[in-house]
GROMACS .gro file of C-alpha atoms in nm:
model
  302
    1MET     CA    1   2.108  -4.438   3.005
    2ARG     CA    2   2.038  -4.219   2.714
    3HIS     CA    3   1.704  -4.220   2.725
    4GLY     CA    4   1.670  -4.187   3.113
    5ARG     CA    5   1.883  -3.839   3.035
    6TYR     CA    6   1.637  -3.721   2.777
    7ARG     CA    7   1.349  -3.796   3.043
    8PHE     CA    8   1.490  -3.616   3.263
    9LEU     CA    9   1.597  -3.302   3.074
   10ALA     CA   10   1.208  -3.311   2.933
   11TRP     CA   11   1.052  -3.318   3.285
   12ALA     CA   12   1.284  -3.013   3.359
   13LEU     CA   13   1.216  -2.785   3.113
   14LEU     CA   14   0.847  -2.872   3.106
   15PRO     CA   15   0.775  -2.630   3.406
   16ALA     CA   16   0.974  -2.324   3.196
   17LEU     CA   17   0.798  -2.399   2.898
   18ALA     CA   18   0.460  -2.391   3.047
   19LEU     CA   19   0.529  -2.081   3.240
   20HIS     CA   20   0.664  -1.943   2.893
   21ALA     CA   21   0.333  -2.024   2.705
   22VAL     CA   22   0.159  -1.903   2.957
   23PHE     CA   23   0.319  -1.573   3.026
   24VAL     CA   24   0.479  -1.506   2.685
   25LEU     CA   25   0.274  -1.716   2.422
   26SER     CA   26  -0.074  -1.704   2.589
   27PRO     CA   27  -0.098  -1.261   2.576
   28TYR     CA   28   0.017  -1.261   2.223
   29ALA     CA   29  -0.249  -1.514   2.088
   30GLN     CA   30  -0.502  -1.306   2.324
   31ALA     CA   31  -0.382  -0.999   2.109
   32PHE     CA   32  -0.388  -1.130   1.781
   33TYR     CA   33  -0.716  -1.278   1.861
   34LEU     CA   34  -0.872  -0.908   1.998
   35SER     CA   35  -0.724  -0.724   1.731
   36LEU     CA   36  -0.987  -0.913   1.509
   37THR     CA   37  -1.293  -0.783   1.755
   38ASP     CA   38  -1.409  -0.469   1.868
   39TRP     CA   39  -1.379  -0.541   2.191
   40THR     CA   40  -1.419  -0.205   2.433
   41GLY     CA   41  -1.250  -0.399   2.761
   42VAL     CA   42  -1.589  -0.494   2.897
   43ALA     CA   43  -1.562  -0.862   2.951
   44GLY     CA   44  -1.793  -1.053   2.702
   45ASN     CA   45  -1.827  -0.742   2.484
   46ALA     CA   46  -1.615  -0.876   2.195
   47HIS     CA   47  -1.768  -0.899   1.837
   48PHE     CA   48  -1.573  -1.071   1.542
   49VAL     CA   49  -1.511  -0.812   1.279
   50GLY     CA   50  -1.253  -0.953   1.062
   51LEU     CA   51  -0.948  -0.757   0.892
   52SER     CA   52  -1.196  -0.449   0.937
   53ASN     CA   53  -0.971  -0.285   1.218
   54TYR     CA   54  -0.621  -0.336   0.995
   55ARG     CA   55  -0.846  -0.202   0.713
   56ARG     CA   56  -0.899   0.121   0.911
   57LEU     CA   57  -0.545   0.151   1.036
   58ALA     CA   58  -0.473   0.210   0.656
   59SER     CA   59  -0.723   0.539   0.692
   60ASP     CA   60  -0.603   0.684   1.028
   61SER     CA   61  -0.454   0.982   0.950
   62LEU     CA   62  -0.343   1.006   1.303
   63PHE     CA   63  -0.167   0.650   1.284
   64LEU     CA   64   0.001   0.734   0.972
   65ASP     CA   65   0.162   1.006   1.130
   66ALA     CA   66   0.306   0.781   1.393
   67VAL     CA   67   0.406   0.538   1.158
   68ARG     CA   68   0.609   0.852   0.974
   69ASN     CA   69   0.729   0.965   1.298
   70ASN     CA   70   0.881   0.612   1.391
   71ALA     CA   71   1.018   0.567   1.036
   72THR     CA   72   1.194   0.867   1.106
   73MET     CA   73   1.319   0.771   1.408
   74LEU     CA   74   1.388   0.441   1.276
   75VAL     CA   75   1.652   0.577   1.051
   76VAL     CA   76   1.812   0.842   1.291
   77VAL     CA   77   1.833   0.722   1.613
   78PRO     CA   78   2.038   0.404   1.584
   79LEU     CA   79   2.242   0.585   1.294
   80ALA     CA   80   2.340   0.871   1.540
   81THR     CA   81   2.346   0.640   1.870
   82VAL     CA   82   2.570   0.391   1.722
   83ALA     CA   83   2.793   0.665   1.471
   84LEU     CA   84   2.843   0.841   1.853
   85GLY     CA   85   2.907   0.558   2.061
   86LEU     CA   86   3.201   0.424   1.781
   87PHE     CA   87   3.348   0.759   1.745
   88LEU     CA   88   3.377   0.807   2.135
   89ALA     CA   89   3.475   0.428   2.183
   90SER     CA   90   3.702   0.484   1.897
   91MET     CA   91   3.877   0.775   2.048
   92LEU     CA   92   3.936   0.632   2.391
   93HIS     CA   93   4.142   0.352   2.239
   94VAL     CA   94   4.317   0.607   2.030
   95GLY     CA   95   4.748   0.640   2.095
   96GLY     CA   96   4.970   0.414   2.302
   97ARG     CA   97   5.278   0.231   2.085
   98ASP     CA   98   5.017  -0.067   1.993
   99GLY     CA   99   4.766   0.160   1.820
  100ARG     CA  100   4.489   0.042   2.087
  101SER     CA  101   4.592   0.119   2.429
  102ALA     CA  102   4.288   0.313   2.609
  103VAL     CA  103   4.402   0.693   2.682
  104ARG     CA  104   4.456   0.766   3.047
  105GLY     CA  105   4.152   0.803   3.241
  106ALA     CA  106   3.943   0.617   2.995
  107GLY     CA  107   3.764   0.439   3.276
  108GLY     CA  108   3.647   0.759   3.414
  109TYR     CA  109   3.509   0.856   3.083
  110GLN     CA  110   3.326   0.545   3.029
  111ILE     CA  111   3.163   0.618   3.385
  112VAL     CA  112   3.055   0.956   3.251
  113TYR     CA  113   2.888   0.866   2.931
  114PHE     CA  114   2.729   0.545   3.107
  115PHE     CA  115   2.550   0.769   3.375
  116PRO     CA  116   2.238   0.847   3.181
  117GLN     CA  117   2.170   0.446   3.208
  118LEU     CA  118   2.159   0.479   3.591
  119LEU     CA  119   1.820   0.665   3.496
  120SER     CA  120   1.471   0.598   3.446
  121LEU     CA  121   1.351   0.693   3.062
  122VAL     CA  122   1.082   0.864   3.281
  123VAL     CA  123   1.336   1.074   3.503
  124ILE     CA  124   1.560   1.135   3.198
  125ALA     CA  125   1.237   1.286   3.009
  126VAL     CA  126   1.144   1.543   3.266
  127LEU     CA  127   1.473   1.634   3.354
  128TRP     CA  128   1.510   1.732   2.945
  129GLY     CA  129   1.189   1.902   2.978
  130PHE     CA  130   1.339   2.139   3.186
  131VAL     CA  131   1.614   2.180   2.937
  132TYR     CA  132   1.396   2.258   2.646
  133ASN     CA  133   1.163   2.505   2.888
  134PRO     CA  134   1.137   2.791   2.633
  135THR     CA  135   1.163   3.084   2.886
  136ASN     CA  136   1.391   2.965   3.130
  137GLY     CA  137   1.571   2.615   2.991
  138LEU     CA  138   1.932   2.545   3.012
  139LEU     CA  139   1.918   2.540   2.676
  140ASN     CA  140   1.767   2.858   2.553
  141GLY     CA  141   1.947   3.002   2.840
  142ALA     CA  142   2.315   2.890   2.711
  143LEU     CA  143   2.177   2.972   2.371
  144ARG     CA  144   2.125   3.346   2.498
  145GLY     CA  145   2.437   3.368   2.713
  146ILE     CA  146   2.662   3.313   2.384
  147GLY     CA  147   2.419   3.575   2.192
  148LEU     CA  148   2.229   3.324   1.949
  149ASP     CA  149   1.889   3.465   2.080
  150GLY     CA  150   1.779   3.394   1.723
  151LEU     CA  151   1.838   3.056   1.806
  152ALA     CA  152   1.613   3.006   2.116
  153ARG     CA  153   1.296   2.844   2.086
  154SER     CA  154   1.021   2.641   2.202
  155TRP     CA  155   1.191   2.296   2.139
  156LEU     CA  156   0.922   2.118   2.206
  157ALA     CA  157   0.594   2.292   2.053
  158GLU     CA  158   0.716   2.393   1.755
  159PRO     CA  159   0.655   2.059   1.459
  160SER     CA  160   0.959   2.163   1.273
  161VAL     CA  161   1.213   2.075   1.548
  162ALA     CA  162   0.967   1.885   1.806
  163LEU     CA  163   1.058   1.563   1.708
  164TRP     CA  164   1.406   1.611   1.652
  165ALA     CA  165   1.474   1.737   1.983
  166VAL     CA  166   1.298   1.367   2.121
  167MET     CA  167   1.523   1.211   1.907
  168ALA     CA  168   1.845   1.394   2.075
  169VAL     CA  169   1.694   1.249   2.376
  170LEU     CA  170   1.698   0.881   2.299
  171VAL     CA  171   2.036   0.920   2.131
  172TRP     CA  172   2.154   1.150   2.475
  173SER     CA  173   2.002   0.836   2.692
  174SER     CA  174   2.161   0.556   2.495
  175VAL     CA  175   2.490   0.659   2.380
  176GLY     CA  176   2.679   0.596   2.694
  177PHE     CA  177   2.587   0.199   2.686
  178TYR     CA  178   2.690   0.138   2.346
  179LEU     CA  179   3.016   0.360   2.405
  180VAL     CA  180   3.092   0.111   2.681
  181LEU     CA  181   2.981  -0.187   2.465
  182PHE     CA  182   3.187  -0.120   2.157
  183SER     CA  183   3.508  -0.035   2.414
  184ALA     CA  184   3.474  -0.387   2.518
  185ALA     CA  185   3.456  -0.513   2.169
  186ILE     CA  186   3.789  -0.322   2.117
  187ASP     CA  187   3.949  -0.472   2.368
  188GLY     CA  188   3.902  -0.806   2.258
  189ILE     CA  189   4.063  -0.734   1.926
  190PRO     CA  190   4.383  -0.940   1.943
  191LYS     CA  191   4.684  -0.683   2.002
  192GLU     CA  192   4.868  -0.815   1.771
  193LEU     CA  193   4.634  -0.722   1.499
  194TYR     CA  194   4.677  -0.350   1.600
  195GLU     CA  195   5.077  -0.386   1.642
  196ALA     CA  196   5.095  -0.483   1.254
  197ALA     CA  197   4.849  -0.229   1.159
  198LEU     CA  198   5.071   0.041   1.321
  199LEU     CA  199   5.384  -0.174   1.147
  200ASP     CA  200   5.223  -0.172   0.802
  201GLY     CA  201   5.186   0.214   0.857
  202ALA     CA  202   4.843   0.240   0.876
  203GLY     CA  203   4.690   0.546   1.022
  204PRO     CA  204   4.428   0.587   1.260
  205TRP     CA  205   4.137   0.625   1.015
  206ALA     CA  206   4.231   0.339   0.788
  207THR     CA  207   4.288   0.147   1.138
  208PHE     CA  208   3.951   0.176   1.249
  209TRP     CA  209   3.794   0.128   0.939
  210ARG     CA  210   3.983  -0.177   0.766
  211LEU     CA  211   4.018  -0.322   1.141
  212THR     CA  212   3.863  -0.248   1.404
  213LEU     CA  213   3.505  -0.171   1.271
  214PRO     CA  214   3.532  -0.535   1.076
  215LEU     CA  215   3.626  -0.695   1.395
  216VAL     CA  216   3.339  -0.500   1.615
  217ARG     CA  217   3.018  -0.571   1.329
  218ASP     CA  218   2.835  -0.849   1.491
  219THR     CA  219   2.847  -0.578   1.777
  220VAL     CA  220   2.710  -0.319   1.618
  221GLN     CA  221   2.468  -0.543   1.444
  222VAL     CA  222   2.306  -0.599   1.764
  223ALA     CA  223   2.317  -0.239   1.845
  224PHE     CA  224   2.125  -0.172   1.553
  225VAL     CA  225   1.857  -0.416   1.615
  226TYR     CA  226   1.834  -0.306   1.977
  227LEU     CA  227   1.838   0.071   1.889
  228GLY     CA  228   1.551  -0.026   1.629
  229ILE     CA  229   1.335  -0.157   1.856
  230VAL     CA  230   1.376   0.173   2.063
  231ALA     CA  231   1.297   0.373   1.773
  232LEU     CA  232   0.992   0.217   1.687
  233ASP     CA  233   0.859   0.251   2.065
  234GLY     CA  234   0.946   0.602   2.212
  235PHE     CA  235   0.644   0.595   2.410
  236ALA     CA  236   0.777   0.705   2.720
  237VAL     CA  237   0.954   0.980   2.643
  238VAL     CA  238   0.697   1.115   2.399
  239GLN     CA  239   0.415   1.069   2.653
  240VAL     CA  240   0.633   1.281   2.959
  241MET     CA  241   0.784   1.525   2.725
  242THR     CA  242   0.536   1.683   2.459
  243VAL     CA  243   0.218   1.863   2.507
  244GLY     CA  244  -0.085   1.660   2.404
  245PRO     CA  245   0.068   1.466   2.421
  246GLY     CA  246   0.179   1.366   2.102
  247GLY     CA  247   0.343   1.725   2.040
  248PRO     CA  248   0.164   1.992   1.786
  249ASP     CA  249  -0.041   1.872   1.451
  250GLY     CA  250   0.085   1.535   1.554
  251ALA     CA  251   0.443   1.628   1.547
  252THR     CA  252   0.605   1.355   1.794
  253GLU     CA  253   0.296   1.101   1.765
  254VAL     CA  254   0.430   0.773   1.788
  255ILE     CA  255   0.278   0.445   1.733
  256GLY     CA  256   0.289   0.329   2.094
  257LEU     CA  257   0.147   0.641   2.200
  258SER     CA  258  -0.149   0.615   1.948
  259LEU     CA  259  -0.174   0.243   2.081
  260TYR     CA  260  -0.228   0.394   2.466
  261ARG     CA  261  -0.484   0.660   2.374
  262THR     CA  262  -0.666   0.418   2.151
  263ALA     CA  263  -0.702   0.157   2.462
  264PHE     CA  264  -0.715   0.412   2.778
  265THR     CA  265  -0.877   0.669   2.661
  266TYR     CA  266  -1.105   0.593   2.380
  267GLY     CA  267  -1.182   0.239   2.525
  268LYS     CA  268  -1.155   0.059   2.194
  269PHE     CA  269  -0.937  -0.224   2.277
  270GLY     CA  270  -0.981  -0.413   2.005
  271TYR     CA  271  -0.858  -0.158   1.744
  272ALA     CA  272  -0.564  -0.081   1.972
  273SER     CA  273  -0.429  -0.433   1.946
  274ALA     CA  274  -0.438  -0.412   1.579
  275MET     CA  275  -0.196  -0.142   1.635
  276GLY     CA  276  -0.020  -0.353   1.869
  277VAL     CA  277   0.009  -0.616   1.642
  278ALA     CA  278   0.131  -0.411   1.366
  279LEU     CA  279   0.393  -0.295   1.580
  280PHE     CA  280   0.518  -0.634   1.635
  281PHE     CA  281   0.538  -0.746   1.294
  282ALA     CA  282   0.702  -0.407   1.206
  283THR     CA  283   0.975  -0.509   1.494
  284LEU     CA  284   0.994  -0.859   1.440
  285THR     CA  285   1.113  -0.783   1.039
  286LEU     CA  286   1.324  -0.504   1.132
  287ALA     CA  287   1.506  -0.798   1.373
  288VAL     CA  288   1.503  -1.038   1.104
  289LEU     CA  289   1.627  -0.819   0.814
  290ALA     CA  290   1.928  -0.671   1.046
  291LEU     CA  291   2.033  -1.006   1.147
  292ARG     CA  292   2.021  -1.171   0.796
  293ALA     CA  293   2.189  -0.860   0.622
  294GLY     CA  294   2.455  -0.947   0.909
  295ARG     CA  295   2.443  -1.317   0.821
  296LYS     CA  296   2.558  -1.203   0.429
  297GLU     CA  297   2.798  -1.034   0.488
  298ARG     CA  298   2.980  -1.320   0.722
  299LEU     CA  299   2.893  -1.563   0.434
  300GLU     CA  300   3.075  -1.301   0.198
  301LEU     CA  301   3.356  -1.245   0.342
  302ALA     CA  302   3.371  -1.595   0.433
   0.00000   0.00000   0.00000
């Protein structure tokens, strides 16, 4: 009976595994191969060039600008989004005799904060493009309205602030989802622990730092992985919002945008595939390091 069951499971899984191999693993394998060629997008016009595409990446100034910008986003976007999400989720759970009860109307606040998730990233980028408009945009209009005319500027045209303006949009569009995620994690913490902390005289900050944060650490770790992937991409926002696109002097250039331009504007699909492979390994490394760090912390706590 056991052998028959295993045979049935094998045959049941075979179609799914075949589809996964064809539509997931096969494109990866093709990308790895194309990154070793000088393919221009024309069928049969690919010559093996070995690692020359990867050596070229190391001296490509625009690609290095993209790597630098993605590295900045990798630090700022996850940290800012997780910090804001945790802060807002904690504020919605402050109060009550048990130290964890949600404030009145917390569900409504969550819906409001979650609203950007209902919009596509392209729509968000278009809307924020109007907000950042230097002549009649909402942001400069608000600054002028309160007498801060000196702070009004061309947010997406100045190299010193363009990338920060893009990162602000990414944080704004993501924080609502992680607010809801962290709120759900906090709701899953046993109520008795908060009651015990309250009886011990722990204040809101001590309760958050010593009780809430350690118990939602796994959720925060997953959030960092997903936000790191968002930060390593950033293609849609930069493509829609910035001039060029890529901003002034490559100020908002990202790897995904360099890949797209190299492939579909210049027809260098082999070189673009090398960029994609580099981005793949960067994302994979980020995920592995984040998951291993979380595992190490759990082992130390055990």
